[in-house]
Amino acid sequence: MSRPKNQVTDVEPLTRMEYYRLLPHLVDHWRLFFELLWETGIRIGEALAIERKDLQDGGVYITREKRADHLKELIPLTSLLYSRVRIHSLGHKDVRVFPFTSSAAWLALKKAAGKSGVRKTMHPHLFRHGMGFRARQAGNDIAVVQRLLGHKDMSSTQRYFKATQAEINDTREKLNR
């Protein structure tokens, strides 16, 4: 899904603090869905396409959306998240683990963002940006982040290596002490 008409999207990655402020404002199934996005960095469409049979080996097999070769990849999950997603998947008849629409995900996130006061604009792709940012902050080079996010072309990964406003502000503060 593309962004809703006339909605400006924030380019700053979702921070850990924002993530934890959002969680209490999401109902259980949405909370689990966005925890999955946060932990894996997968795209919303990739998460919505997950079926019960894709939950194996302590992780989830996903098909990368933007890859023409339809690469199927195992994304490992923490044991707690894996068991919670498995239990959730058994709680309904649909074969898809999250039988929602991308529009519903946008709306749930928008409501939670409004209640939490995190940001004026919020979109699911910020969770992916958060993963790329956290991977870079952990000291990984661009090739590792590229593989982590499933990018075919390294130029797609370069956006995660741009300085954030927080990093710029921190640098200014350090320079003016």
XYZ file of N, CA, C and O in Angstrom:
708
model
N 0.840 -1.179 0.000
C 0.000 0.000 0.000
C 0.877 1.231 0.000
O 1.864 1.309 0.695
N 0.501 2.197 -0.779
C 1.216 3.457 -0.736
C 0.614 4.302 0.377
O -0.443 3.999 0.907
N 1.299 5.383 0.707
C 0.802 6.213 1.800
C -0.528 6.848 1.423
O -0.789 7.077 0.242
N -1.369 7.108 2.416
C -2.648 7.760 2.139
C -2.429 9.111 1.457
O -1.420 9.782 1.702
N -3.370 9.512 0.609
C -3.254 10.779 -0.113
C -3.060 11.938 0.849
O -3.665 11.991 1.915
N -2.210 12.858 0.430
C -1.926 14.091 1.164
C -1.288 13.871 2.531
O -1.260 14.768 3.345
N -0.785 12.675 2.815
C -0.114 12.459 4.092
C 1.387 12.562 3.878
O 1.963 11.832 3.095
N 1.998 13.476 4.601
C 3.436 13.619 4.572
C 3.992 12.581 5.534
O 3.506 12.445 6.660
N 4.985 11.834 5.111
C 5.548 10.824 5.994
C 6.883 11.289 6.539
O 7.650 11.960 5.861
N 7.130 10.937 7.762
C 8.342 11.305 8.461
C 9.483 10.431 7.961
O 9.318 9.232 7.793
N 10.637 11.012 7.731
C 11.767 10.236 7.236
C 12.702 9.812 8.358
O 13.583 9.000 8.152
N 12.520 10.370 9.546
C 13.345 9.980 10.679
C 12.938 8.577 11.127
O 11.750 8.270 11.218
N 13.902 7.707 11.413
C 13.555 6.346 11.832
C 12.845 6.354 13.183
O 13.019 7.267 13.987
N 12.051 5.350 13.413
C 11.386 5.179 14.691
C 12.439 4.842 15.735
O 13.268 3.953 15.531
N 12.425 5.554 16.844
C 13.410 5.295 17.896
C 12.875 4.267 18.878
O 11.672 4.023 18.949
N 13.767 3.714 19.649
C 13.396 2.731 20.663
C 12.411 3.347 21.663
O 11.431 2.719 22.054
N 12.655 4.583 22.064
C 11.769 5.255 23.018
C 10.361 5.426 22.422
O 9.362 5.162 23.090
N 10.291 5.846 21.163
C 8.989 6.008 20.508
C 8.268 4.665 20.408
O 7.055 4.582 20.639
N 9.022 3.639 20.063
C 8.450 2.297 19.941
C 7.800 1.867 21.256
O 6.648 1.420 21.281
N 8.528 2.026 22.360
C 7.984 1.606 23.653
C 6.843 2.499 24.129
O 5.982 2.040 24.876
N 6.812 3.726 23.698
C 5.669 4.599 24.032
C 4.426 4.222 23.235
O 3.302 4.401 23.706
N 4.605 3.707 22.034
C 3.475 3.302 21.179
C 2.785 2.024 21.652
O 1.566 1.912 21.604
N 3.578 1.042 22.062
C 3.064 -0.298 22.342
C 1.827 -0.350 23.243
O 0.878 -1.062 22.928
N 1.794 0.373 24.357
C 0.621 0.266 25.240
C -0.672 0.770 24.604
O -1.757 0.473 25.099
N -0.570 1.504 23.520
C -1.744 2.096 22.871
C -2.256 1.258 21.705
O -3.150 1.685 20.984
N -1.689 0.068 21.529
C -2.128 -0.841 20.467
C -2.893 -2.005 21.094
O -2.474 -2.538 22.131
N -3.995 -2.405 20.460
C -4.696 -3.603 20.940
C -3.799 -4.815 20.669
O -2.896 -4.758 19.828
N -4.060 -5.916 21.371
C -3.141 -7.063 21.391
C -2.667 -7.542 20.020
O -1.481 -7.736 19.807
N -3.593 -7.759 19.075
C -3.161 -8.298 17.779
C -2.315 -7.292 17.001
O -1.379 -7.671 16.316
N -2.628 -5.997 17.136
C -1.802 -4.992 16.467
C -0.463 -4.841 17.160
O 0.567 -4.626 16.524
N -0.461 -4.959 18.463
C 0.797 -4.881 19.199
C 1.737 -5.986 18.722
O 2.906 -5.749 18.435
N 1.220 -7.198 18.622
C 2.023 -8.330 18.152
C 2.519 -8.091 16.725
O 3.681 -8.340 16.402
N 1.654 -7.583 15.875
C 2.012 -7.298 14.484
C 3.162 -6.293 14.412
O 4.153 -6.519 13.707
N 3.061 -5.197 15.165
C 4.100 -4.178 15.103
C 5.374 -4.601 15.849
O 6.470 -4.162 15.494
N 5.251 -5.475 16.834
C 6.447 -6.044 17.456
C 7.211 -6.876 16.421
O 8.442 -6.847 16.383
N 6.476 -7.603 15.592
C 7.104 -8.386 14.525
C 7.829 -7.473 13.532
O 8.971 -7.740 13.147
N 7.184 -6.380 13.135
C 7.836 -5.441 12.218
C 9.095 -4.856 12.851
O 10.126 -4.708 12.192
N 9.024 -4.502 14.131
C 10.159 -3.899 14.833
C 11.327 -4.881 14.924
O 12.470 -4.528 14.670
N 11.024 -6.122 15.289
C 12.081 -7.104 15.509
C 12.721 -7.593 14.217
O 13.893 -7.933 14.193
N 11.960 -7.611 13.129
C 12.481 -8.181 11.885
C 12.854 -7.150 10.827
O 13.683 -7.432 9.970
N 12.197 -5.999 10.835
C 12.437 -5.006 9.797
C 11.785 -5.361 8.473
O 12.085 -4.761 7.441
N 10.867 -6.335 8.470
C 10.211 -6.698 7.214
C 9.175 -5.643 6.833
O 8.728 -4.863 7.663
N 8.817 -5.636 5.570
C 7.821 -4.699 5.059
C 6.429 -5.133 5.508
O 6.187 -6.318 5.757
N 5.508 -4.193 5.548
C 4.145 -4.486 5.976
C 3.504 -5.554 5.099
O 2.856 -6.478 5.602
N 3.697 -5.481 3.803
C 3.125 -6.472 2.894
C 3.706 -7.855 3.115
O 3.007 -8.867 2.982
N 4.990 -7.916 3.462
C 5.624 -9.196 3.752
C 5.033 -9.806 5.019
O 4.784 -11.005 5.084
N 4.775 -8.972 6.021
C 4.186 -9.457 7.272
C 2.749 -9.907 7.069
O 2.330 -10.937 7.614
N 1.994 -9.166 6.281
C 0.595 -9.516 6.047
C 0.452 -10.803 5.225
O -0.582 -11.466 5.290
N 1.477 -11.158 4.482
C 1.434 -12.359 3.644
C 1.852 -13.632 4.381
O 1.717 -14.736 3.850
N 2.332 -13.504 5.611
C 2.799 -14.674 6.363
C 1.635 -15.616 6.645
O 0.573 -15.201 7.111
N 1.864 -16.903 6.344
C 0.874 -17.938 6.630
C 1.405 -18.836 7.747
O 2.604 -18.836 8.037
N 0.500 -19.601 8.363
C 0.887 -20.504 9.454
C 2.073 -21.386 9.069
O 2.981 -21.598 9.858
N 2.051 -21.899 7.829
C 3.113 -22.812 7.381
C 4.475 -22.122 7.307
O 5.513 -22.791 7.274
N 4.484 -20.794 7.309
C 5.742 -20.045 7.240
C 6.444 -19.946 8.591
O 7.599 -19.526 8.666
N 5.739 -20.305 9.656
C 6.321 -20.272 11.000
C 7.003 -21.609 11.267
O 6.338 -22.615 11.511
N 8.322 -21.616 11.183
C 9.103 -22.841 11.358
C 10.483 -22.500 11.881
O 10.952 -21.370 11.722
N 11.126 -23.485 12.450
C 12.548 -23.385 12.802
C 12.870 -22.156 13.656
O 13.935 -21.549 13.508
N 11.941 -21.759 14.524
C 12.192 -20.618 15.406
C 12.137 -19.268 14.713
O 12.621 -18.270 15.231
N 11.548 -19.240 13.530
C 11.463 -17.988 12.789
C 10.308 -18.003 11.825
O 9.404 -18.832 11.917
N 10.358 -17.085 10.885
C 9.293 -16.973 9.900
C 9.920 -16.898 8.509
O 10.880 -16.157 8.288
N 9.407 -17.711 7.611
C 9.839 -17.654 6.214
C 9.015 -16.583 5.517
O 7.792 -16.598 5.580
N 9.704 -15.649 4.908
C 8.998 -14.597 4.174
C 9.491 -14.573 2.735
O 10.601 -15.000 2.429
N 8.629 -14.083 1.874
C 9.009 -13.832 0.492
C 9.231 -12.342 0.377
O 8.333 -11.556 0.672
N 10.427 -11.966 -0.007
C 10.758 -10.542 -0.127
C 9.920 -9.914 -1.229
O 9.983 -10.339 -2.388
N 9.147 -8.893 -0.876
C 8.214 -8.226 -1.789
C 8.858 -7.643 -3.026
O 8.349 -7.762 -4.115
N 9.951 -6.974 -2.836
C 10.527 -6.211 -3.941
C 11.591 -6.968 -4.708
O 12.322 -6.390 -5.488
N 11.693 -8.255 -4.481
C 12.693 -9.052 -5.178
C 12.031 -9.815 -6.310
O 11.106 -10.597 -6.087
N 12.490 -9.600 -7.517
C 11.937 -10.283 -8.685
C 12.186 -11.789 -8.616
O 11.435 -12.572 -9.178
N 13.240 -12.195 -7.888
C 13.558 -13.614 -7.783
C 12.719 -14.325 -6.717
O 12.859 -15.522 -6.512
N 11.828 -13.592 -6.048
C 10.922 -14.142 -5.032
C 11.673 -14.980 -3.996
O 11.269 -16.082 -3.648
N 12.749 -14.421 -3.530
C 13.581 -15.078 -2.544
C 12.781 -15.383 -1.274
O 12.139 -14.513 -0.712
N 12.779 -16.631 -0.845
C 12.136 -17.056 0.404
C 13.241 -17.116 1.442
O 14.261 -17.766 1.233
N 13.059 -16.405 2.540
C 14.126 -16.260 3.513
C 13.604 -16.514 4.917
O 12.517 -16.060 5.269
N 14.386 -17.218 5.721
C 14.031 -17.444 7.116
C 14.544 -16.274 7.949
O 15.736 -15.986 7.961
N 13.624 -15.617 8.613
C 13.974 -14.521 9.515
C 13.822 -15.075 10.939
O 12.711 -15.407 11.358
N 14.916 -15.205 11.686
C 14.802 -15.735 13.046
C 14.083 -14.737 13.956
O 14.190 -13.522 13.778
N 13.339 -15.276 14.920
C 12.635 -14.453 15.903
C 13.138 -14.820 17.295
O 13.622 -15.936 17.501
N 12.997 -13.907 18.234
C 13.289 -14.280 19.610
C 12.301 -15.370 19.994
O 11.194 -15.440 19.444
N 12.683 -16.230 20.914
C 11.802 -17.346 21.271
C 10.461 -16.858 21.809
O 9.426 -17.466 21.521
N 10.451 -15.770 22.545
C 9.188 -15.241 23.081
C 8.276 -14.766 21.955
O 7.092 -15.116 21.919
N 8.810 -13.991 21.021
C 7.982 -13.501 19.920
C 7.518 -14.669 19.041
O 6.355 -14.713 18.632
N 8.404 -15.619 18.784
C 8.033 -16.776 17.968
C 6.843 -17.514 18.583
O 5.860 -17.810 17.895
N 6.907 -17.790 19.869
C 5.803 -18.530 20.502
C 4.528 -17.703 20.536
O 3.435 -18.235 20.322
N 4.621 -16.410 20.754
C 3.429 -15.561 20.766
C 2.779 -15.499 19.383
O 1.555 -15.540 19.267
N 3.587 -15.410 18.334
C 3.044 -15.370 16.970
C 2.399 -16.714 16.629
O 1.324 -16.764 16.041
N 3.030 -17.818 17.025
C 2.454 -19.151 16.772
C 1.105 -19.309 17.476
O 0.140 -19.774 16.890
N 1.040 -18.916 18.723
C -0.218 -19.004 19.474
C -1.285 -18.136 18.813
O -2.424 -18.564 18.635
N -0.896 -16.932 18.431
C -1.837 -16.030 17.747
C -2.358 -16.656 16.455
O -3.548 -16.574 16.146
N -1.475 -17.309 15.715
C -1.866 -17.882 14.417
C -2.890 -19.000 14.563
O -3.654 -19.271 13.636
N -2.914 -19.635 15.716
C -3.857 -20.733 15.954
C -5.206 -20.234 16.472
O -6.146 -21.010 16.575
N -5.289 -18.954 16.765
C -6.493 -18.388 17.362
C -7.585 -17.999 16.388
O -8.604 -17.443 16.787
N -7.388 -18.256 15.098
C -8.409 -17.926 14.095
C -8.312 -18.920 12.943
O -7.355 -19.675 12.844
N -9.305 -18.922 12.084
C -9.378 -19.923 11.009
C -8.581 -19.561 9.763
O -8.254 -20.418 8.968
N -8.287 -18.290 9.572
C -7.565 -17.846 8.376
C -6.175 -18.475 8.341
O -5.538 -18.639 9.379
N -5.694 -18.824 7.161
C -4.341 -19.382 7.038
C -3.274 -18.311 7.242
O -2.157 -18.623 7.639
N -3.641 -17.067 6.966
C -2.685 -15.987 7.192
C -2.594 -15.713 8.698
O -3.601 -15.708 9.401
N -1.399 -15.460 9.160
C -1.184 -15.191 10.580
C -1.840 -13.871 10.980
O -2.446 -13.767 12.045
N -1.739 -12.885 10.114
C -2.348 -11.572 10.362
C -3.325 -11.279 9.224
O -2.943 -10.654 8.231
N -4.567 -11.722 9.366
C -5.545 -11.537 8.276
C -6.131 -10.122 8.262
O -7.321 -9.918 8.445
N -5.255 -9.150 8.072
C -5.648 -7.746 8.073
C -5.336 -7.133 6.714
O -4.688 -7.752 5.882
N -5.714 -5.881 6.545
C -5.334 -5.127 5.358
C -4.266 -4.112 5.752
O -4.144 -3.750 6.935
N -3.527 -3.657 4.785
C -2.519 -2.636 5.085
C -3.185 -1.337 5.534
O -2.647 -0.627 6.385
N -4.359 -1.042 5.013
C -5.084 0.161 5.447
C -5.439 0.079 6.919
O -5.340 1.073 7.652
N -5.842 -1.098 7.373
C -6.180 -1.281 8.784
C -4.936 -1.096 9.659
O -5.018 -0.532 10.753
N -3.781 -1.561 9.168
C -2.531 -1.394 9.920
C -2.174 0.085 10.040
O -1.786 0.553 11.120
N -2.305 0.825 8.943
C -2.049 2.262 8.967
C -2.954 2.939 10.001
O -2.498 3.754 10.793
N -4.226 2.597 9.976
C -5.194 3.220 10.870
C -4.899 2.892 12.335
O -4.925 3.778 13.195
N -4.604 1.634 12.628
C -4.281 1.239 14.003
C -3.059 1.990 14.510
O -3.031 2.464 15.655
N -2.057 2.122 13.658
C -0.835 2.820 14.046
C -1.092 4.311 14.227
O -0.594 4.921 15.173
N -1.882 4.884 13.342
C -2.211 6.310 13.446
C -2.932 6.600 14.762
O -2.624 7.574 15.450
N -3.882 5.745 15.134
C -4.615 5.924 16.391
C -3.679 5.819 17.592
O -3.747 6.617 18.516
N -2.805 4.811 17.571
C -1.865 4.620 18.680
C -0.895 5.790 18.789
O -0.574 6.241 19.885
N -0.454 6.293 17.654
C 0.464 7.439 17.653
C -0.227 8.669 18.245
O 0.370 9.414 19.012
N -1.487 8.857 17.884
C -2.244 9.979 18.428
C -2.402 9.888 19.932
O -2.231 10.874 20.656
N -2.706 8.702 20.430
C -2.885 8.499 21.874
C -1.573 8.635 22.639
O -1.550 9.122 23.760
N -0.488 8.169 22.031
C 0.805 8.182 22.722
C 1.519 9.528 22.602
O 2.423 9.807 23.376
N 1.121 10.322 21.607
C 1.783 11.606 21.381
C 3.178 11.471 20.813
O 3.979 12.389 20.894
N 3.487 10.341 20.199
C 4.833 10.094 19.677
C 5.170 11.017 18.513
O 6.169 11.711 18.529
N 4.339 11.025 17.485
C 4.572 11.849 16.292
C 3.249 12.247 15.690
O 2.253 11.567 15.880
N 3.294 13.288 14.888
C 2.082 13.678 14.162
C 1.802 12.709 13.025
O 0.666 12.356 12.764
N 2.843 12.314 12.328
C 2.670 11.361 11.234
C 3.386 10.066 11.584
O 4.508 10.083 12.069
N 2.704 8.978 11.338
C 3.266 7.673 11.660
C 2.852 6.711 10.552
O 1.708 6.739 10.098
N 3.777 5.878 10.115
C 3.457 4.878 9.113
C 4.254 3.607 9.399
O 5.319 3.661 10.032
N 3.730 2.463 8.974
C 4.368 1.184 9.300
C 5.814 1.052 8.821
O 6.602 0.347 9.440
N 6.179 1.728 7.750
C 7.538 1.583 7.220
C 8.584 2.161 8.172
O 9.768 1.842 8.079
N 8.139 3.002 9.132
C 9.084 3.537 10.111
C 9.702 2.430 10.963
O 10.809 2.578 11.471
N 8.995 1.313 11.109
C 9.552 0.190 11.857
C 10.734 -0.406 11.100
O 11.732 -0.798 11.702
N 10.632 -0.458 9.789
C 11.731 -0.936 8.946
C 12.903 0.038 9.018
O 14.058 -0.374 9.149
N 12.594 1.325 8.952
C 13.647 2.333 9.080
C 14.322 2.223 10.450
O 15.541 2.394 10.570
N 13.519 1.939 11.477
C 14.079 1.755 12.814
C 15.056 0.596 12.868
O 16.113 0.683 13.504
N 14.729 -0.498 12.185
C 15.628 -1.657 12.144
C 16.929 -1.297 11.426
O 18.022 -1.616 11.910
N 16.832 -0.638 10.289
C 18.033 -0.240 9.556
C 18.905 0.701 10.379
O 20.135 0.561 10.426
N 18.266 1.635 11.071
C 18.986 2.589 11.908
C 19.666 1.869 13.078
O 20.839 2.106 13.366
N 18.934 0.976 13.742
C 19.515 0.250 14.873
C 20.686 -0.614 14.422
O 21.696 -0.728 15.125
N 20.563 -1.210 13.237
C 21.656 -2.037 12.701
C 22.890 -1.177 12.435
O 24.012 -1.583 12.732
N 22.673 0.006 11.876
C 23.806 0.913 11.628
C 24.418 1.373 12.943
O 25.633 1.378 13.100
N 23.569 1.748 13.915
C 24.053 2.219 15.211
C 24.841 1.132 15.946
O 25.700 1.449 16.752
N 24.526 -0.128 15.673
C 25.233 -1.243 16.313
C 26.614 -1.467 15.694
O 27.343 -2.363 16.109
N 26.939 -0.665 14.677
C 28.267 -0.738 14.071
C 28.364 -1.619 12.838
O 29.459 -1.888 12.359
N 27.238 -2.071 12.332
C 27.264 -2.909 11.130
C 27.553 -2.066 9.899
O 27.110 -0.926 9.799
N 28.290 -2.639 8.959
C 28.560 -1.906 7.729
C 27.379 -2.050 6.772
O 26.445 -2.812 7.017
N 27.438 -1.315 5.703
C 26.310 -1.233 4.779
C 25.969 -2.585 4.154
O 24.797 -2.884 3.913
N 26.968 -3.449 3.938
C 26.703 -4.761 3.338
C 25.863 -5.637 4.273
O 24.975 -6.368 3.821
N 26.117 -5.554 5.571
C 25.342 -6.330 6.543
C 23.903 -5.816 6.597
O 22.954 -6.604 6.585
N 23.742 -4.504 6.643
C 22.401 -3.919 6.701
C 21.636 -4.249 5.414
O 20.440 -4.534 5.448
N 22.332 -4.247 4.284
C 21.703 -4.611 3.006
C 21.121 -6.020 3.077
O 19.964 -6.248 2.714
N 21.889 -6.969 3.556
C 21.407 -8.357 3.669
C 20.302 -8.471 4.709
O 19.323 -9.182 4.508
N 20.457 -7.777 5.812
C 19.457 -7.807 6.885
C 18.087 -7.366 6.380
O 17.068 -7.978 6.696
N 18.059 -6.328 5.562
C 16.798 -5.783 5.065
C 16.360 -6.413 3.747
O 15.288 -6.107 3.239
N 17.198 -7.280 3.187
C 16.825 -7.981 1.959
C 16.864 -7.119 0.717
O 16.154 -7.389 -0.243
N 17.719 -6.092 0.724
C 17.839 -5.237 -0.454
C 18.699 -5.921 -1.507
O 19.758 -6.460 -1.194
N 18.266 -5.881 -2.734
C 19.047 -6.435 -3.833
C 20.166 -5.467 -4.217
O 21.273 -5.868 -4.535
N 19.845 -4.182 -4.159
C 20.770 -3.132 -4.574
C 21.211 -2.321 -3.354
O 20.381 -1.867 -2.569
N 22.504 -2.133 -3.213
C 23.032 -1.398 -2.064
C 22.562 0.054 -2.020
O 22.471 0.645 -0.946
N 22.223 0.614 -3.159
C 21.757 2.006 -3.153
C 20.454 2.151 -2.357
O 20.182 3.208 -1.798
N 19.666 1.076 -2.272
C 18.447 1.109 -1.457
C 18.785 1.191 0.030
O 18.018 1.718 0.821
N 19.924 0.674 0.399
C 20.338 0.627 1.802
C 20.949 1.953 2.250
O 20.938 2.269 3.436
N 21.439 2.737 1.318
C 22.135 3.972 1.681
C 21.278 4.938 2.488
O 21.792 5.668 3.326
N 19.953 4.908 2.310
C 19.089 5.826 3.064
C 19.180 5.590 4.562
O 18.894 6.481 5.351
N 19.559 4.387 4.974
C 19.666 4.085 6.395
C 20.976 4.598 6.988
O 21.188 4.503 8.184
N 21.846 5.119 6.133
C 23.127 5.631 6.580
C 23.184 7.159 6.567
O 24.228 7.746 6.757
N 22.035 7.782 6.353
C 21.960 9.231 6.450
C 21.898 9.617 7.919
O 21.319 8.902 8.738
N 22.479 10.766 8.230
C 22.448 11.243 9.612
C 21.027 11.618 10.007
O 20.298 12.227 9.232
N 20.640 11.235 11.223
C 19.328 11.626 11.733
C 19.438 13.007 12.361
O 20.541 13.487 12.673
N 18.309 13.634 12.583
C 18.300 14.952 13.223
C 18.883 14.857 14.635
O 19.611 15.747 15.066
N 18.612 13.777 15.337
C 19.157 13.593 16.684
C 20.683 13.525 16.650
O 21.358 14.090 17.520
N 21.238 12.850 15.642
C 22.696 12.766 15.523
C 23.302 14.129 15.206
O 24.354 14.492 15.732
N 22.638 14.880 14.354
C 23.106 16.233 14.020
C 23.064 17.125 15.261
O 24.026 17.840 15.559
N 21.954 17.068 16.004
C 21.825 17.876 17.226
C 22.884 17.497 18.253
O 23.477 18.366 18.897
N 23.137 16.196 18.403
C 24.141 15.717 19.348
C 25.524 16.215 18.952
O 26.307 16.648 19.810
N 25.829 16.182 17.669
C 27.128 16.665 17.188
C 27.275 18.154 17.443
O 28.327 18.618 17.910
N 26.224 18.923 17.169
C 26.285 20.374 17.435
C 26.540 20.651 18.909
O 27.344 21.514 19.265
N 25.859 19.887 19.761
C 26.029 20.075 21.202
C 27.464 19.789 21.624
O 28.072 20.549 22.376
N 28.039 18.701 21.115
C 29.401 18.338 21.446
C 30.409 19.380 20.957
O 31.399 19.667 21.624
N 30.172 19.929 19.779
C 31.078 20.911 19.200
C 31.024 22.251 19.908
O 31.972 23.036 19.850
N 29.929 22.527 20.573
C 29.759 23.838 21.213
C 29.883 23.793 22.741
O 29.443 24.705 23.421
N 30.492 22.758 23.253
C 30.697 22.663 24.715
C 31.869 23.490 25.140
O 32.834 23.717 24.523
